[in-house]
């Protein structure tokens, strides 16, 4: 049986593929470096789950499982890189929070919320500046 | 014996590995090509670390345009690189 974490990552890839800024450059659990032709890009990875109340346990499993999912927006450009990252973030917000169906990943999960947006990081050690904008989602599932 | 113009001339001789004819803001210069180094940002974004060695007497400032073959770069930093030489840190334009 495919674990829900795997299903959630797959559903997010499907939901976030084709956005106007990152297009088809959406990768789950990506470890290998991105090339210029794969940018701007959106990387998706699952993080931990923390249960804050044992009373919610049912059959030794929590009823509500809050999964943290990390989205990393990568942009490499001569200029406007942070603006482009913000545009990619706006695309994501629209794609996930515009309707109930999208917010629940077509009924797969209970809800998807924006947990935090971390500090943008910039690096100019390659031939063009690179910015990474990390976005943390909280995905409640059962 | 001090490092002088003759030494520099040997250093930037066309027979030197990496020698390239470059143009900085429209002015031809002799340079040593150091563009090919692989580099990564955050360990997840690949690229190169373009750089060029030129005589420090060349007019090479931040913001100047450099043409090497068909490629155009902008100078984003200028580092001293020993007697009479500077290393130009480039960015793809």
Short mmCIF file of N, CA and C in Angstrom, two decimals, chain A residues 2-17 26 28-29 44 46 69 105 108:
data_model
loop_
_atom_site.label_atom_id
_atom_site.label_comp_id
_atom_site.label_asym_id
_atom_site.label_seq_id
_atom_site.Cartn_x
_atom_site.Cartn_y
_atom_site.Cartn_z
N UNK A 2 0.59 2.17 -0.87
CA UNK A 2 1.39 3.40 -0.94
C UNK A 2 1.05 4.30 0.24
N UNK A 3 2.06 4.68 0.97
CA UNK A 3 1.83 5.52 2.15
C UNK A 3 1.25 6.88 1.73
N UNK A 4 0.47 7.44 2.62
CA UNK A 4 -0.13 8.75 2.32
C UNK A 4 0.92 9.82 2.07
N UNK A 5 2.04 9.73 2.72
CA UNK A 5 3.09 10.73 2.49
C UNK A 5 3.50 10.73 1.02
N UNK A 6 3.65 9.54 0.48
CA UNK A 6 4.02 9.41 -0.94
C UNK A 6 2.90 9.94 -1.83
N UNK A 7 1.67 9.59 -1.47
CA UNK A 7 0.53 10.07 -2.26
C UNK A 7 0.42 11.59 -2.22
N UNK A 8 0.71 12.16 -1.06
CA UNK A 8 0.63 13.63 -0.92
C UNK A 8 1.69 14.31 -1.79
N UNK A 9 2.90 13.78 -1.75
CA UNK A 9 3.95 14.37 -2.61
C UNK A 9 3.55 14.29 -4.07
N UNK A 10 3.02 13.13 -4.47
CA UNK A 10 2.62 12.95 -5.88
C UNK A 10 1.48 13.91 -6.23
N UNK A 11 0.55 14.08 -5.31
CA UNK A 11 -0.58 14.98 -5.58
C UNK A 11 -0.10 16.44 -5.67
N UNK A 12 0.87 16.79 -4.85
CA UNK A 12 1.40 18.16 -4.92
C UNK A 12 2.16 18.38 -6.23
N UNK A 13 2.91 17.40 -6.65
CA UNK A 13 3.61 17.52 -7.94
C UNK A 13 2.58 17.74 -9.05
N UNK A 14 1.51 16.95 -9.03
CA UNK A 14 0.48 17.08 -10.07
C UNK A 14 -0.19 18.45 -10.00
N UNK A 15 -0.49 18.90 -8.78
CA UNK A 15 -1.20 20.17 -8.62
C UNK A 15 -0.32 21.36 -8.99
N UNK A 16 0.97 21.25 -8.72
CA UNK A 16 1.86 22.41 -8.90
C UNK A 16 2.64 22.37 -10.22
N UNK A 17 2.39 21.38 -11.02
CA UNK A 17 3.03 21.32 -12.34
C UNK A 17 2.22 22.16 -13.33
N UNK A 26 9.04 20.80 -11.79
CA UNK A 26 8.59 20.46 -10.44
C UNK A 26 9.13 19.07 -10.11
N UNK A 28 9.97 16.11 -7.04
CA UNK A 28 9.84 15.61 -5.67
C UNK A 28 11.12 14.89 -5.27
N UNK A 29 11.53 15.12 -4.03
CA UNK A 29 12.68 14.41 -3.44
C UNK A 29 13.93 14.51 -4.32
N UNK A 44 10.00 19.63 -4.05
CA UNK A 44 9.03 19.24 -3.02
C UNK A 44 9.61 18.10 -2.19
N UNK A 46 9.04 15.89 1.71
CA UNK A 46 8.29 15.69 2.95
C UNK A 46 9.22 15.92 4.13
N UNK A 69 5.47 19.80 4.70
CA UNK A 69 6.02 19.62 3.36
C UNK A 69 6.81 20.88 3.02
N UNK A 105 -6.39 18.70 -2.07
CA UNK A 105 -5.75 17.85 -3.09
C UNK A 105 -6.77 16.84 -3.63
N UNK A 108 -7.89 14.14 -1.07
CA UNK A 108 -6.88 13.23 -0.51
C UNK A 108 -6.56 13.57 0.95
#
